[in-house]
């Protein structure tokens, strides 16, 4: 195939990113849209870039060196990338290549002023915008200057910023090539940026236009504040006109300069409302062509708009697909399940198949559509109450949507609003035998699953699993189980509300639930203290564990003095809790049984920070504290008017809380136990697919849905491109923050704490476990990185049950996500840790090692000087 060094913009479209880079491909696509004007121009292709790179063999070694540098080694990256840029700019452009460029330039007019823009092959992709990573040169005049600036664009692939961006995003420098776009320069009256969706809220129905006088560089570089217009349904719904004191204009001989704007023009809008609406109509046409919201650079020339760039807005959270045009309101499942990270496709589909309500996916996360529940006044109150108790920010966000009269339709009460949000009403006796029976039922069901799945393989396994999912849902929806959970929660709410009214005491139930029986999650944390007791006396075992890196370390342990006992203790722990892990609602996440090294840092912290027998002492101290609190509350109540009745009622509720609140954690343990059984069976199936050369590796099944995997097993054929697309998409989802509430317009509604009872300057959250504690903040995003000392306060994004082994070692807890009855809150209360959850951006606003004070009773965190 002959190399083509130059292509006219009219010859290219968005399928040719590999040839003309992201910017060139998008401009080619734009120039084909009816009614869209793009300045004439051409692309210097990636063939030309490769030809230049081949001219300097020394570049190969330097790229090798570059790929081995740490992204944080700024000095080394700065030095090496500067050498590479100098080398590229110093290469004489070969004759044939120079002739191709100057020949194309003659078509535009040899002395025409041009814009020369870099266009990398890994730029303006749906998953990474690379905005501002490479360079643009405006008003370049004459062939010599154009060639010089094309060389500069090639070199700009190796600016320090672009190199660091690629290192951090795991992009190989050799796989990215640079094309260059040369376009006839336009000299606009006004220019700016159009977002076809609101970049702040994500609302796809609201377009935002930023506008200023002269060239757009004044806005992009932050030289002036733009006029900002918001347009919805073809009309300007909001605008803010800025005082625009400066503009960037082109100079006749080439280059640009800043100029001052006449005082009387500064306050004038850069565009009329009619022009703004017309521009947005063009933007909608471009958006429809590319199939997703766009960030568009535009120029106004003689009352006509020209488009100089368009790229996808990569920061928007995707919208669940419904196939209808109705309004929908979605609530994040991850915020309730303490898992806001993206999930892989198998994880999403398995949760959907085993969940009690229909769930939608977007951005690798799960959402429940609550529109019908909100539409009916009867179910609305129950839903808002339940959401508010769980996470006040979700409730506030839903109320914000409801305040917009036209968004959620109003259904009559008789409408299909679903069951009341509170679930089954708690009418059961306060009898510990109920909890014992429920746990036995669950264990028997899991034992039957383990027994029956052993013989199933191939398509028969999938038929069996579909039946197992029905049993899974039957156990989950067992009315007695629902009643036991609600009984514990409702008794907690009753105690907190009523004792505050009668005794003026906040969150009294927090102390009354300390060391409640039958809590499988808090037992899991204490059991790891017992493991540490076995290991502590054996210095050789401790030294061995400090150096462990390999997952096969348990076999090695047995060769050491005291190692057999240590291995047995860890194995027993894994037999009981090895199915757990961080983000455990995603079946694809590695379980502790699969990756036992995760537990080693926590065990070593326990060896260092605790004395022998700590687990039993800890539990007993909590039990006594709860007992003492009960006596104190009851005696204070008896001293009140009508005190005996109040004390009797409170005593009944305290007994109820202690009977049922521990069981709150059990259903999740049952789900995760089942998940591990399913996972092992599916991985055995994956192993067969690898052996049959259908899949390159077992973990590839994680990027297929359950149904797709079923099809692969039946047909012994897989679409490798689909798996690669899914891997790329999953990687991109990590950059997205899932909203608590999302609308079908794409608006992320965040909600706010509307409180005036906290001091200024503090971080507000939800009080979930009473008490005040001061200490060193340990910001930990990965449990395997734990390095805790007594008195530390754990600060993290979310805590699911797998984090509870860390709770025994800390003095307090702060999380970004959570509610009154989420796992972290329940365990914090059980262990008596002051805790505040739902603190927005806590892991960014609190620095690791800072001293903080956690007000667990009042729900805020102070950062101390």
CSV table of N, CA and C in Angstrom, one decimal, residues 8 14-15 22 47 135 149 202 229 237 263 273 313 391 393 404 508-509 530 543 547 664 687 711 764 788 837 844:
chain,number,residue,atom,x,y,z
A,8,UNK,N,-7.2,15.6,1.9
A,8,UNK,CA,-8.1,16.8,2.1
A,8,UNK,C,-9.1,16.4,3.2
A,14,UNK,N,-14.9,10.0,10.5
A,14,UNK,CA,-14.5,9.6,11.9
A,14,UNK,C,-14.0,8.1,11.9
A,15,UNK,N,-14.1,7.4,10.8
A,15,UNK,CA,-13.6,6.0,10.9
A,15,UNK,C,-12.1,6.0,10.6
A,22,UNK,N,-7.7,11.9,16.1
A,22,UNK,CA,-9.0,12.1,16.5
A,22,UNK,C,-9.6,13.4,16.0
A,47,UNK,N,1.1,8.5,8.5
A,47,UNK,CA,2.2,7.9,7.7
A,47,UNK,C,3.4,8.9,7.7
A,135,UNK,N,-0.8,20.5,20.8
A,135,UNK,CA,-0.7,21.9,20.6
A,135,UNK,C,-1.5,22.4,19.3
A,149,UNK,N,5.8,24.5,11.8
A,149,UNK,CA,4.8,24.3,12.9
A,149,UNK,C,4.2,22.9,12.8
A,202,UNK,N,-25.0,17.5,33.8
A,202,UNK,CA,-25.2,16.3,33.0
A,202,UNK,C,-26.5,16.3,32.2
A,229,UNK,N,-24.6,31.3,28.2
A,229,UNK,CA,-26.0,31.1,27.9
A,229,UNK,C,-26.5,29.7,28.1
A,237,UNK,N,-32.8,30.0,28.4
A,237,UNK,CA,-33.5,30.0,29.7
A,237,UNK,C,-32.7,30.7,30.8
A,263,UNK,N,-14.4,50.3,26.1
A,263,UNK,CA,-15.2,50.2,27.4
A,263,UNK,C,-16.7,50.0,27.1
A,273,UNK,N,-29.5,36.5,21.5
A,273,UNK,CA,-30.2,35.3,21.8
A,273,UNK,C,-30.6,34.5,20.6
A,313,UNK,N,-18.2,14.8,25.0
A,313,UNK,CA,-18.0,15.2,26.4
A,313,UNK,C,-17.8,13.8,27.2
A,391,UNK,N,-30.2,7.4,53.6
A,391,UNK,CA,-29.2,8.4,53.1
A,391,UNK,C,-30.0,9.7,52.8
A,393,UNK,N,-29.2,12.4,51.6
A,393,UNK,CA,-28.9,13.1,50.4
A,393,UNK,C,-29.7,12.5,49.2
A,404,UNK,N,-39.9,19.9,40.8
A,404,UNK,CA,-40.2,20.4,39.4
A,404,UNK,C,-41.5,19.7,39.0
A,508,UNK,N,-29.5,7.2,71.3
A,508,UNK,CA,-29.3,6.4,72.4
A,508,UNK,C,-29.1,4.9,72.0
A,509,UNK,N,-29.8,4.5,70.9
A,509,UNK,CA,-29.7,3.1,70.5
A,509,UNK,C,-28.3,2.7,70.1
A,530,UNK,N,-8.6,-13.3,66.9
A,530,UNK,CA,-8.2,-14.6,67.4
A,530,UNK,C,-7.1,-15.3,66.5
A,543,UNK,N,7.7,-12.7,60.8
A,543,UNK,CA,8.6,-12.2,59.9
A,543,UNK,C,8.3,-12.7,58.5
A,547,UNK,N,6.9,-10.4,54.7
A,547,UNK,CA,7.5,-10.4,53.3
A,547,UNK,C,6.6,-11.1,52.3
A,664,UNK,N,-29.6,-8.4,60.9
A,664,UNK,CA,-29.6,-7.5,59.7
A,664,UNK,C,-28.4,-7.8,58.7
A,687,UNK,N,-12.5,-22.5,32.5
A,687,UNK,CA,-11.3,-23.3,32.4
A,687,UNK,C,-11.5,-24.2,31.2
A,711,UNK,N,-24.6,-18.6,26.1
A,711,UNK,CA,-24.5,-18.8,24.6
A,711,UNK,C,-23.1,-19.3,24.2
A,764,UNK,N,-19.9,18.0,56.6
A,764,UNK,CA,-21.2,17.5,57.1
A,764,UNK,C,-21.5,16.1,56.6
A,788,UNK,N,-2.4,0.4,60.2
A,788,UNK,CA,-3.1,1.2,61.3
A,788,UNK,C,-2.4,1.1,62.6
A,837,UNK,N,-21.0,9.1,58.2
A,837,UNK,CA,-21.0,8.6,56.8
A,837,UNK,C,-21.7,9.6,55.9
A,844,UNK,N,-10.9,13.2,49.6
A,844,UNK,CA,-10.1,14.3,49.0
A,844,UNK,C,-9.9,15.5,49.9
